[in-house]
């Protein structure tokens, strides 16, 4: 597998080795030894799948306390996936990295604990897979507004379909400090 660094230390794109022939293809979506060698030593405790239509944007979500790291990929379709560093004291606080994930490119995106995460669907439909390092915790569930100008994400859509929760998410500057993860060197 190939590991591609992003502008955010710790947030990496994984390109698995794909073996294909006339029957289709095969690849390892996760191999603990290889991921550990790449510096991703987290244990996954919950697996989620969502399906969305073109124009849907989900995010920017995070949990604090009880943060979740996420290994995400697309099983069908294509999405633009984004990680935002929201760790107080981080040299890259408020910065983002984005990557196209699709069923065709087989890429995975590792979003470490302490980052907000979101994606928008650019194909007709997308089936999205999340491997999480912590269980969902409704009391810790939080978000940041998808179009926060201070973050400045260059989304490939301008008028997405949003949930009420995502529509009402605060700007990053309006999130109380105790509701943001702390950067640990």
mmCIF file with all atom_site columns, C-alpha atoms in Angstrom:
data_model
loop_
_atom_site.group_PDB
_atom_site.id
_atom_site.type_symbol
_atom_site.label_atom_id
_atom_site.label_alt_id
_atom_site.label_comp_id
_atom_site.label_asym_id
_atom_site.label_entity_id
_atom_site.label_seq_id
_atom_site.pdbx_PDB_ins_code
_atom_site.Cartn_x
_atom_site.Cartn_y
_atom_site.Cartn_z
_atom_site.occupancy
_atom_site.B_iso_or_equiv
_atom_site.pdbx_formal_charge
_atom_site.auth_seq_id
_atom_site.auth_comp_id
_atom_site.auth_asym_id
_atom_site.auth_atom_id
_atom_site.pdbx_PDB_model_num
ATOM 1   C CA . UNK A 1 1   ? 0.000   0.000   0.000   1.00 0.00 ? 1   UNK A CA 1
ATOM 2   C CA . UNK A 1 2   ? 1.022   3.583   -0.586  1.00 0.00 ? 2   UNK A CA 1
ATOM 3   C CA . UNK A 1 3   ? 0.766   6.236   2.156   1.00 0.00 ? 3   UNK A CA 1
ATOM 4   C CA . UNK A 1 4   ? 0.294   9.841   0.992   1.00 0.00 ? 4   UNK A CA 1
ATOM 5   C CA . UNK A 1 5   ? 0.881   12.622  3.502   1.00 0.00 ? 5   UNK A CA 1
ATOM 6   C CA . UNK A 1 6   ? -1.515  15.573  3.512   1.00 0.00 ? 6   UNK A CA 1
ATOM 7   C CA . UNK A 1 7   ? -0.868  19.133  4.680   1.00 0.00 ? 7   UNK A CA 1
ATOM 8   C CA . UNK A 1 8   ? -2.142  18.040  8.122   1.00 0.00 ? 8   UNK A CA 1
ATOM 9   C CA . UNK A 1 9   ? 0.356   15.906  10.059  1.00 0.00 ? 9   UNK A CA 1
ATOM 10  C CA . UNK A 1 10  ? -1.266  12.577  10.909  1.00 0.00 ? 10  UNK A CA 1
ATOM 11  C CA . UNK A 1 11  ? -4.056  12.814  8.332   1.00 0.00 ? 11  UNK A CA 1
ATOM 12  C CA . UNK A 1 12  ? -3.018  10.495  5.500   1.00 0.00 ? 12  UNK A CA 1
ATOM 13  C CA . UNK A 1 13  ? -4.415  8.983   2.333   1.00 0.00 ? 13  UNK A CA 1
ATOM 14  C CA . UNK A 1 14  ? -3.932  5.237   1.903   1.00 0.00 ? 14  UNK A CA 1
ATOM 15  C CA . UNK A 1 15  ? -3.838  3.709   -1.559  1.00 0.00 ? 15  UNK A CA 1
ATOM 16  C CA . UNK A 1 16  ? -4.134  -0.069  -1.267  1.00 0.00 ? 16  UNK A CA 1
ATOM 17  C CA . UNK A 1 17  ? -2.541  -2.423  -3.763  1.00 0.00 ? 17  UNK A CA 1
ATOM 18  C CA . UNK A 1 18  ? -5.384  -3.548  -6.021  1.00 0.00 ? 18  UNK A CA 1
ATOM 19  C CA . UNK A 1 19  ? -5.283  -6.877  -7.843  1.00 0.00 ? 19  UNK A CA 1
ATOM 20  C CA . UNK A 1 20  ? -7.642  -6.991  -10.812 1.00 0.00 ? 20  UNK A CA 1
ATOM 21  C CA . UNK A 1 21  ? -8.491  -9.261  -13.685 1.00 0.00 ? 21  UNK A CA 1
ATOM 22  C CA . UNK A 1 22  ? -11.492 -10.102 -15.886 1.00 0.00 ? 22  UNK A CA 1
ATOM 23  C CA . UNK A 1 23  ? -13.429 -11.270 -12.787 1.00 0.00 ? 23  UNK A CA 1
ATOM 24  C CA . UNK A 1 24  ? -13.102 -7.974  -10.934 1.00 0.00 ? 24  UNK A CA 1
ATOM 25  C CA . UNK A 1 25  ? -10.654 -6.924  -8.232  1.00 0.00 ? 25  UNK A CA 1
ATOM 26  C CA . UNK A 1 26  ? -9.368  -7.656  -4.736  1.00 0.00 ? 26  UNK A CA 1
ATOM 27  C CA . UNK A 1 27  ? -7.556  -5.501  -2.193  1.00 0.00 ? 27  UNK A CA 1
ATOM 28  C CA . UNK A 1 28  ? -6.877  -5.494  1.535   1.00 0.00 ? 28  UNK A CA 1
ATOM 29  C CA . UNK A 1 29  ? -8.972  -2.684  2.994   1.00 0.00 ? 29  UNK A CA 1
ATOM 30  C CA . UNK A 1 30  ? -7.167  -3.041  6.316   1.00 0.00 ? 30  UNK A CA 1
ATOM 31  C CA . UNK A 1 31  ? -4.075  -4.916  7.433   1.00 0.00 ? 31  UNK A CA 1
ATOM 32  C CA . UNK A 1 32  ? -3.076  -4.169  11.014  1.00 0.00 ? 32  UNK A CA 1
ATOM 33  C CA . UNK A 1 33  ? 0.653   -4.812  10.505  1.00 0.00 ? 33  UNK A CA 1
ATOM 34  C CA . UNK A 1 34  ? 0.824   -2.555  7.436   1.00 0.00 ? 34  UNK A CA 1
ATOM 35  C CA . UNK A 1 35  ? -1.184  0.211   9.093   1.00 0.00 ? 35  UNK A CA 1
ATOM 36  C CA . UNK A 1 36  ? 0.984   0.027   12.207  1.00 0.00 ? 36  UNK A CA 1
ATOM 37  C CA . UNK A 1 37  ? 4.082   0.329   10.000  1.00 0.00 ? 37  UNK A CA 1
ATOM 38  C CA . UNK A 1 38  ? 2.478   3.454   8.495   1.00 0.00 ? 38  UNK A CA 1
ATOM 39  C CA . UNK A 1 39  ? 1.998   4.925   11.988  1.00 0.00 ? 39  UNK A CA 1
ATOM 40  C CA . UNK A 1 40  ? -1.733  4.200   12.341  1.00 0.00 ? 40  UNK A CA 1
ATOM 41  C CA . UNK A 1 41  ? -1.812  2.126   15.523  1.00 0.00 ? 41  UNK A CA 1
ATOM 42  C CA . UNK A 1 42  ? -5.392  2.775   16.609  1.00 0.00 ? 42  UNK A CA 1
ATOM 43  C CA . UNK A 1 43  ? -7.886  -0.010  17.218  1.00 0.00 ? 43  UNK A CA 1
ATOM 44  C CA . UNK A 1 44  ? -11.246 0.171   15.476  1.00 0.00 ? 44  UNK A CA 1
ATOM 45  C CA . UNK A 1 45  ? -14.294 -0.546  17.639  1.00 0.00 ? 45  UNK A CA 1
ATOM 46  C CA . UNK A 1 46  ? -17.223 0.544   15.461  1.00 0.00 ? 46  UNK A CA 1
ATOM 47  C CA . UNK A 1 47  ? -17.969 0.286   11.738  1.00 0.00 ? 47  UNK A CA 1
ATOM 48  C CA . UNK A 1 48  ? -20.596 2.466   10.038  1.00 0.00 ? 48  UNK A CA 1
ATOM 49  C CA . UNK A 1 49  ? -21.988 2.751   6.526   1.00 0.00 ? 49  UNK A CA 1
ATOM 50  C CA . UNK A 1 50  ? -24.026 5.627   5.089   1.00 0.00 ? 50  UNK A CA 1
ATOM 51  C CA . UNK A 1 51  ? -25.620 6.100   1.685   1.00 0.00 ? 51  UNK A CA 1
ATOM 52  C CA . UNK A 1 52  ? -26.300 9.556   0.302   1.00 0.00 ? 52  UNK A CA 1
ATOM 53  C CA . UNK A 1 53  ? -27.401 11.220  -2.924  1.00 0.00 ? 53  UNK A CA 1
ATOM 54  C CA . UNK A 1 54  ? -25.583 13.765  -5.060  1.00 0.00 ? 54  UNK A CA 1
ATOM 55  C CA . UNK A 1 55  ? -25.306 17.138  -3.355  1.00 0.00 ? 55  UNK A CA 1
ATOM 56  C CA . UNK A 1 56  ? -25.574 15.817  0.209   1.00 0.00 ? 56  UNK A CA 1
ATOM 57  C CA . UNK A 1 57  ? -22.962 17.182  2.586   1.00 0.00 ? 57  UNK A CA 1
ATOM 58  C CA . UNK A 1 58  ? -22.405 15.529  5.959   1.00 0.00 ? 58  UNK A CA 1
ATOM 59  C CA . UNK A 1 59  ? -20.258 17.400  8.454   1.00 0.00 ? 59  UNK A CA 1
ATOM 60  C CA . UNK A 1 60  ? -18.180 18.798  9.852   1.00 0.00 ? 60  UNK A CA 1
ATOM 61  C CA . UNK A 1 61  ? -18.484 16.330  12.751  1.00 0.00 ? 61  UNK A CA 1
ATOM 62  C CA . UNK A 1 62  ? -16.336 15.378  15.734  1.00 0.00 ? 62  UNK A CA 1
ATOM 63  C CA . UNK A 1 63  ? -16.659 14.024  19.263  1.00 0.00 ? 63  UNK A CA 1
ATOM 64  C CA . UNK A 1 64  ? -15.241 15.683  22.354  1.00 0.00 ? 64  UNK A CA 1
ATOM 65  C CA . UNK A 1 65  ? -14.621 14.316  24.852  1.00 0.00 ? 65  UNK A CA 1
ATOM 66  C CA . UNK A 1 66  ? -14.317 10.690  23.735  1.00 0.00 ? 66  UNK A CA 1
ATOM 67  C CA . UNK A 1 67  ? -12.804 11.559  20.334  1.00 0.00 ? 67  UNK A CA 1
ATOM 68  C CA . UNK A 1 68  ? -13.026 9.283   17.331  1.00 0.00 ? 68  UNK A CA 1
ATOM 69  C CA . UNK A 1 69  ? -10.346 8.602   14.759  1.00 0.00 ? 69  UNK A CA 1
ATOM 70  C CA . UNK A 1 70  ? -11.890 7.511   11.459  1.00 0.00 ? 70  UNK A CA 1
ATOM 71  C CA . UNK A 1 71  ? -10.642 5.429   8.580   1.00 0.00 ? 71  UNK A CA 1
ATOM 72  C CA . UNK A 1 72  ? -13.036 6.243   5.743   1.00 0.00 ? 72  UNK A CA 1
ATOM 73  C CA . UNK A 1 73  ? -13.557 4.949   2.221   1.00 0.00 ? 73  UNK A CA 1
ATOM 74  C CA . UNK A 1 74  ? -16.186 4.808   -0.508  1.00 0.00 ? 74  UNK A CA 1
ATOM 75  C CA . UNK A 1 75  ? -17.791 1.517   -1.540  1.00 0.00 ? 75  UNK A CA 1
ATOM 76  C CA . UNK A 1 76  ? -19.955 3.003   -4.315  1.00 0.00 ? 76  UNK A CA 1
ATOM 77  C CA . UNK A 1 77  ? -19.774 6.379   -6.041  1.00 0.00 ? 77  UNK A CA 1
ATOM 78  C CA . UNK A 1 78  ? -17.519 9.338   -5.263  1.00 0.00 ? 78  UNK A CA 1
ATOM 79  C CA . UNK A 1 79  ? -17.190 11.913  -2.490  1.00 0.00 ? 79  UNK A CA 1
ATOM 80  C CA . UNK A 1 80  ? -15.009 14.866  -1.624  1.00 0.00 ? 80  UNK A CA 1
ATOM 81  C CA . UNK A 1 81  ? -13.764 14.120  1.884   1.00 0.00 ? 81  UNK A CA 1
ATOM 82  C CA . UNK A 1 82  ? -12.350 16.698  4.304   1.00 0.00 ? 82  UNK A CA 1
ATOM 83  C CA . UNK A 1 83  ? -10.483 16.682  7.610   1.00 0.00 ? 83  UNK A CA 1
ATOM 84  C CA . UNK A 1 84  ? -10.078 19.870  9.693   1.00 0.00 ? 84  UNK A CA 1
ATOM 85  C CA . UNK A 1 85  ? -7.593  20.186  12.546  1.00 0.00 ? 85  UNK A CA 1
ATOM 86  C CA . UNK A 1 86  ? -9.576  21.561  15.504  1.00 0.00 ? 86  UNK A CA 1
ATOM 87  C CA . UNK A 1 87  ? -7.062  20.727  18.260  1.00 0.00 ? 87  UNK A CA 1
ATOM 88  C CA . UNK A 1 88  ? -6.429  23.746  20.493  1.00 0.00 ? 88  UNK A CA 1
ATOM 89  C CA . UNK A 1 89  ? -2.746  24.661  20.368  1.00 0.00 ? 89  UNK A CA 1
ATOM 90  C CA . UNK A 1 90  ? -2.015  22.759  17.151  1.00 0.00 ? 90  UNK A CA 1
ATOM 91  C CA . UNK A 1 91  ? 0.252   24.524  14.642  1.00 0.00 ? 91  UNK A CA 1
ATOM 92  C CA . UNK A 1 92  ? -2.317  23.568  11.960  1.00 0.00 ? 92  UNK A CA 1
ATOM 93  C CA . UNK A 1 93  ? -5.426  24.571  13.970  1.00 0.00 ? 93  UNK A CA 1
ATOM 94  C CA . UNK A 1 94  ? -8.273  25.536  11.626  1.00 0.00 ? 94  UNK A CA 1
ATOM 95  C CA . UNK A 1 95  ? -6.525  24.155  8.537   1.00 0.00 ? 95  UNK A CA 1
ATOM 96  C CA . UNK A 1 96  ? -8.040  21.492  6.316   1.00 0.00 ? 96  UNK A CA 1
ATOM 97  C CA . UNK A 1 97  ? -7.109  18.775  3.849   1.00 0.00 ? 97  UNK A CA 1
ATOM 98  C CA . UNK A 1 98  ? -9.418  17.371  1.197   1.00 0.00 ? 98  UNK A CA 1
ATOM 99  C CA . UNK A 1 99  ? -9.281  14.299  -1.008  1.00 0.00 ? 99  UNK A CA 1
ATOM 100 C CA . UNK A 1 100 ? -11.491 12.641  -3.605  1.00 0.00 ? 100 UNK A CA 1
ATOM 101 C CA . UNK A 1 101 ? -12.488 9.146   -2.521  1.00 0.00 ? 101 UNK A CA 1
ATOM 102 C CA . UNK A 1 102 ? -14.263 6.797   -4.893  1.00 0.00 ? 102 UNK A CA 1
ATOM 103 C CA . UNK A 1 103 ? -15.138 3.187   -5.485  1.00 0.00 ? 103 UNK A CA 1
ATOM 104 C CA . UNK A 1 104 ? -12.821 3.393   -8.495  1.00 0.00 ? 104 UNK A CA 1
ATOM 105 C CA . UNK A 1 105 ? -9.699  4.824   -6.818  1.00 0.00 ? 105 UNK A CA 1
ATOM 106 C CA . UNK A 1 106 ? -10.085 2.605   -3.690  1.00 0.00 ? 106 UNK A CA 1
ATOM 107 C CA . UNK A 1 107 ? -8.441  5.260   -1.527  1.00 0.00 ? 107 UNK A CA 1
ATOM 108 C CA . UNK A 1 108 ? -8.891  5.416   2.233   1.00 0.00 ? 108 UNK A CA 1
ATOM 109 C CA . UNK A 1 109 ? -8.486  8.547   4.335   1.00 0.00 ? 109 UNK A CA 1
ATOM 110 C CA . UNK A 1 110 ? -7.247  8.375   7.925   1.00 0.00 ? 110 UNK A CA 1
ATOM 111 C CA . UNK A 1 111 ? -8.657  11.207  10.062  1.00 0.00 ? 111 UNK A CA 1
ATOM 112 C CA . UNK A 1 112 ? -6.972  11.167  13.475  1.00 0.00 ? 112 UNK A CA 1
ATOM 113 C CA . UNK A 1 113 ? -8.662  11.889  16.774  1.00 0.00 ? 113 UNK A CA 1
ATOM 114 C CA . UNK A 1 114 ? -9.014  15.635  17.315  1.00 0.00 ? 114 UNK A CA 1
ATOM 115 C CA . UNK A 1 115 ? -10.044 16.428  13.751  1.00 0.00 ? 115 UNK A CA 1
ATOM 116 C CA . UNK A 1 116 ? -13.473 17.365  12.408  1.00 0.00 ? 116 UNK A CA 1
ATOM 117 C CA . UNK A 1 117 ? -14.640 15.383  9.392   1.00 0.00 ? 117 UNK A CA 1
ATOM 118 C CA . UNK A 1 118 ? -17.089 15.895  6.565   1.00 0.00 ? 118 UNK A CA 1
ATOM 119 C CA . UNK A 1 119 ? -17.805 14.880  3.000   1.00 0.00 ? 119 UNK A CA 1
ATOM 120 C CA . UNK A 1 120 ? -20.012 15.806  0.082   1.00 0.00 ? 120 UNK A CA 1
ATOM 121 C CA . UNK A 1 121 ? -21.327 13.464  -2.583  1.00 0.00 ? 121 UNK A CA 1
ATOM 122 C CA . UNK A 1 122 ? -20.328 14.316  -6.162  1.00 0.00 ? 122 UNK A CA 1
ATOM 123 C CA . UNK A 1 123 ? -21.686 11.191  -7.899  1.00 0.00 ? 123 UNK A CA 1
ATOM 124 C CA . UNK A 1 124 ? -25.378 10.270  -8.247  1.00 0.00 ? 124 UNK A CA 1
ATOM 125 C CA . UNK A 1 125 ? -25.119 8.237   -5.019  1.00 0.00 ? 125 UNK A CA 1
ATOM 126 C CA . UNK A 1 126 ? -22.355 7.206   -2.658  1.00 0.00 ? 126 UNK A CA 1
ATOM 127 C CA . UNK A 1 127 ? -22.027 4.442   -0.104  1.00 0.00 ? 127 UNK A CA 1
ATOM 128 C CA . UNK A 1 128 ? -19.523 5.546   2.514   1.00 0.00 ? 128 UNK A CA 1
ATOM 129 C CA . UNK A 1 129 ? -17.702 3.381   5.073   1.00 0.00 ? 129 UNK A CA 1
ATOM 130 C CA . UNK A 1 130 ? -16.311 4.566   8.428   1.00 0.00 ? 130 UNK A CA 1
ATOM 131 C CA . UNK A 1 131 ? -14.110 2.537   10.783  1.00 0.00 ? 131 UNK A CA 1
ATOM 132 C CA . UNK A 1 132 ? -14.069 4.363   14.138  1.00 0.00 ? 132 UNK A CA 1
ATOM 133 C CA . UNK A 1 133 ? -11.683 4.223   17.122  1.00 0.00 ? 133 UNK A CA 1
ATOM 134 C CA . UNK A 1 134 ? -14.384 5.027   19.684  1.00 0.00 ? 134 UNK A CA 1
ATOM 135 C CA . UNK A 1 135 ? -18.057 4.232   19.936  1.00 0.00 ? 135 UNK A CA 1
ATOM 136 C CA . UNK A 1 136 ? -20.553 6.931   18.998  1.00 0.00 ? 136 UNK A CA 1
ATOM 137 C CA . UNK A 1 137 ? -21.271 9.078   22.058  1.00 0.00 ? 137 UNK A CA 1
ATOM 138 C CA . UNK A 1 138 ? -24.333 11.327  21.691  1.00 0.00 ? 138 UNK A CA 1
ATOM 139 C CA . UNK A 1 139 ? -23.227 13.490  24.639  1.00 0.00 ? 139 UNK A CA 1
ATOM 140 C CA . UNK A 1 140 ? -19.865 14.148  22.957  1.00 0.00 ? 140 UNK A CA 1
ATOM 141 C CA . UNK A 1 141 ? -21.295 14.672  19.455  1.00 0.00 ? 141 UNK A CA 1
ATOM 142 C CA . UNK A 1 142 ? -20.339 18.096  18.065  1.00 0.00 ? 142 UNK A CA 1
ATOM 143 C CA . UNK A 1 143 ? -19.850 19.939  14.831  1.00 0.00 ? 143 UNK A CA 1
ATOM 144 C CA . UNK A 1 144 ? -18.465 22.963  13.048  1.00 0.00 ? 144 UNK A CA 1
ATOM 145 C CA . UNK A 1 145 ? -20.234 24.780  10.213  1.00 0.00 ? 145 UNK A CA 1
ATOM 146 C CA . UNK A 1 146 ? -19.410 23.305  6.794   1.00 0.00 ? 146 UNK A CA 1
ATOM 147 C CA . UNK A 1 147 ? -18.869 26.717  5.170   1.00 0.00 ? 147 UNK A CA 1
ATOM 148 C CA . UNK A 1 148 ? -17.000 28.518  7.964   1.00 0.00 ? 148 UNK A CA 1
ATOM 149 C CA . UNK A 1 149 ? -15.131 31.247  6.041   1.00 0.00 ? 149 UNK A CA 1
ATOM 150 C CA . UNK A 1 150 ? -12.279 31.224  8.558   1.00 0.00 ? 150 UNK A CA 1
ATOM 151 C CA . UNK A 1 151 ? -11.583 27.585  7.628   1.00 0.00 ? 151 UNK A CA 1
ATOM 152 C CA . UNK A 1 152 ? -12.202 28.220  3.930   1.00 0.00 ? 152 UNK A CA 1
ATOM 153 C CA . UNK A 1 153 ? -12.867 24.721  2.599   1.00 0.00 ? 153 UNK A CA 1
ATOM 154 C CA . UNK A 1 154 ? -13.058 24.681  -1.189  1.00 0.00 ? 154 UNK A CA 1
ATOM 155 C CA . UNK A 1 155 ? -16.083 22.381  -1.498  1.00 0.00 ? 155 UNK A CA 1
ATOM 156 C CA . UNK A 1 156 ? -16.983 21.262  -5.050  1.00 0.00 ? 156 UNK A CA 1
ATOM 157 C CA . UNK A 1 157 ? -20.642 22.199  -4.406  1.00 0.00 ? 157 UNK A CA 1
ATOM 158 C CA . UNK A 1 158 ? -22.138 25.527  -3.355  1.00 0.00 ? 158 UNK A CA 1
ATOM 159 C CA . UNK A 1 159 ? -25.679 24.671  -2.208  1.00 0.00 ? 159 UNK A CA 1
ATOM 160 C CA . UNK A 1 160 ? -25.549 21.264  -0.498  1.00 0.00 ? 160 UNK A CA 1
ATOM 161 C CA . UNK A 1 161 ? -28.347 19.292  1.117   1.00 0.00 ? 161 UNK A CA 1
ATOM 162 C CA . UNK A 1 162 ? -27.716 19.474  4.882   1.00 0.00 ? 162 UNK A CA 1
ATOM 163 C CA . UNK A 1 163 ? -29.260 17.993  8.003   1.00 0.00 ? 163 UNK A CA 1
ATOM 164 C CA . UNK A 1 164 ? -30.796 20.447  10.487  1.00 0.00 ? 164 UNK A CA 1
ATOM 165 C CA . UNK A 1 165 ? -27.911 19.664  12.847  1.00 0.00 ? 165 UNK A CA 1
ATOM 166 C CA . UNK A 1 166 ? -25.278 20.530  10.231  1.00 0.00 ? 166 UNK A CA 1
ATOM 167 C CA . UNK A 1 167 ? -27.176 23.641  9.117   1.00 0.00 ? 167 UNK A CA 1
ATOM 168 C CA . UNK A 1 168 ? -27.122 24.961  12.713  1.00 0.00 ? 168 UNK A CA 1
ATOM 169 C CA . UNK A 1 169 ? -23.514 23.999  13.543  1.00 0.00 ? 169 UNK A CA 1
ATOM 170 C CA . UNK A 1 170 ? -21.452 26.857  15.001  1.00 0.00 ? 170 UNK A CA 1
ATOM 171 C CA . UNK A 1 171 ? -18.472 28.585  13.465  1.00 0.00 ? 171 UNK A CA 1
ATOM 172 C CA . UNK A 1 172 ? -15.170 27.285  14.844  1.00 0.00 ? 172 UNK A CA 1
ATOM 173 C CA . UNK A 1 173 ? -14.533 30.590  16.654  1.00 0.00 ? 173 UNK A CA 1
ATOM 174 C CA . UNK A 1 174 ? -17.896 30.209  18.445  1.00 0.00 ? 174 UNK A CA 1
ATOM 175 C CA . UNK A 1 175 ? -17.108 26.759  19.883  1.00 0.00 ? 175 UNK A CA 1
ATOM 176 C CA . UNK A 1 176 ? -16.172 27.007  23.576  1.00 0.00 ? 176 UNK A CA 1
ATOM 177 C CA . UNK A 1 177 ? -12.561 25.974  24.214  1.00 0.00 ? 177 UNK A CA 1
ATOM 178 C CA . UNK A 1 178 ? -13.578 23.119  26.530  1.00 0.00 ? 178 UNK A CA 1
ATOM 179 C CA . UNK A 1 179 ? -15.580 21.609  23.641  1.00 0.00 ? 179 UNK A CA 1
ATOM 180 C CA . UNK A 1 180 ? -12.444 21.355  21.446  1.00 0.00 ? 180 UNK A CA 1
ATOM 181 C CA . UNK A 1 181 ? -9.709  18.710  21.660  1.00 0.00 ? 181 UNK A CA 1
ATOM 182 C CA . UNK A 1 182 ? -6.329  19.733  23.025  1.00 0.00 ? 182 UNK A CA 1
ATOM 183 C CA . UNK A 1 183 ? -3.200  19.292  20.899  1.00 0.00 ? 183 UNK A CA 1
ATOM 184 C CA . UNK A 1 184 ? -0.755  16.849  22.487  1.00 0.00 ? 184 UNK A CA 1
ATOM 185 C CA . UNK A 1 185 ? 2.786   17.052  21.154  1.00 0.00 ? 185 UNK A CA 1
#
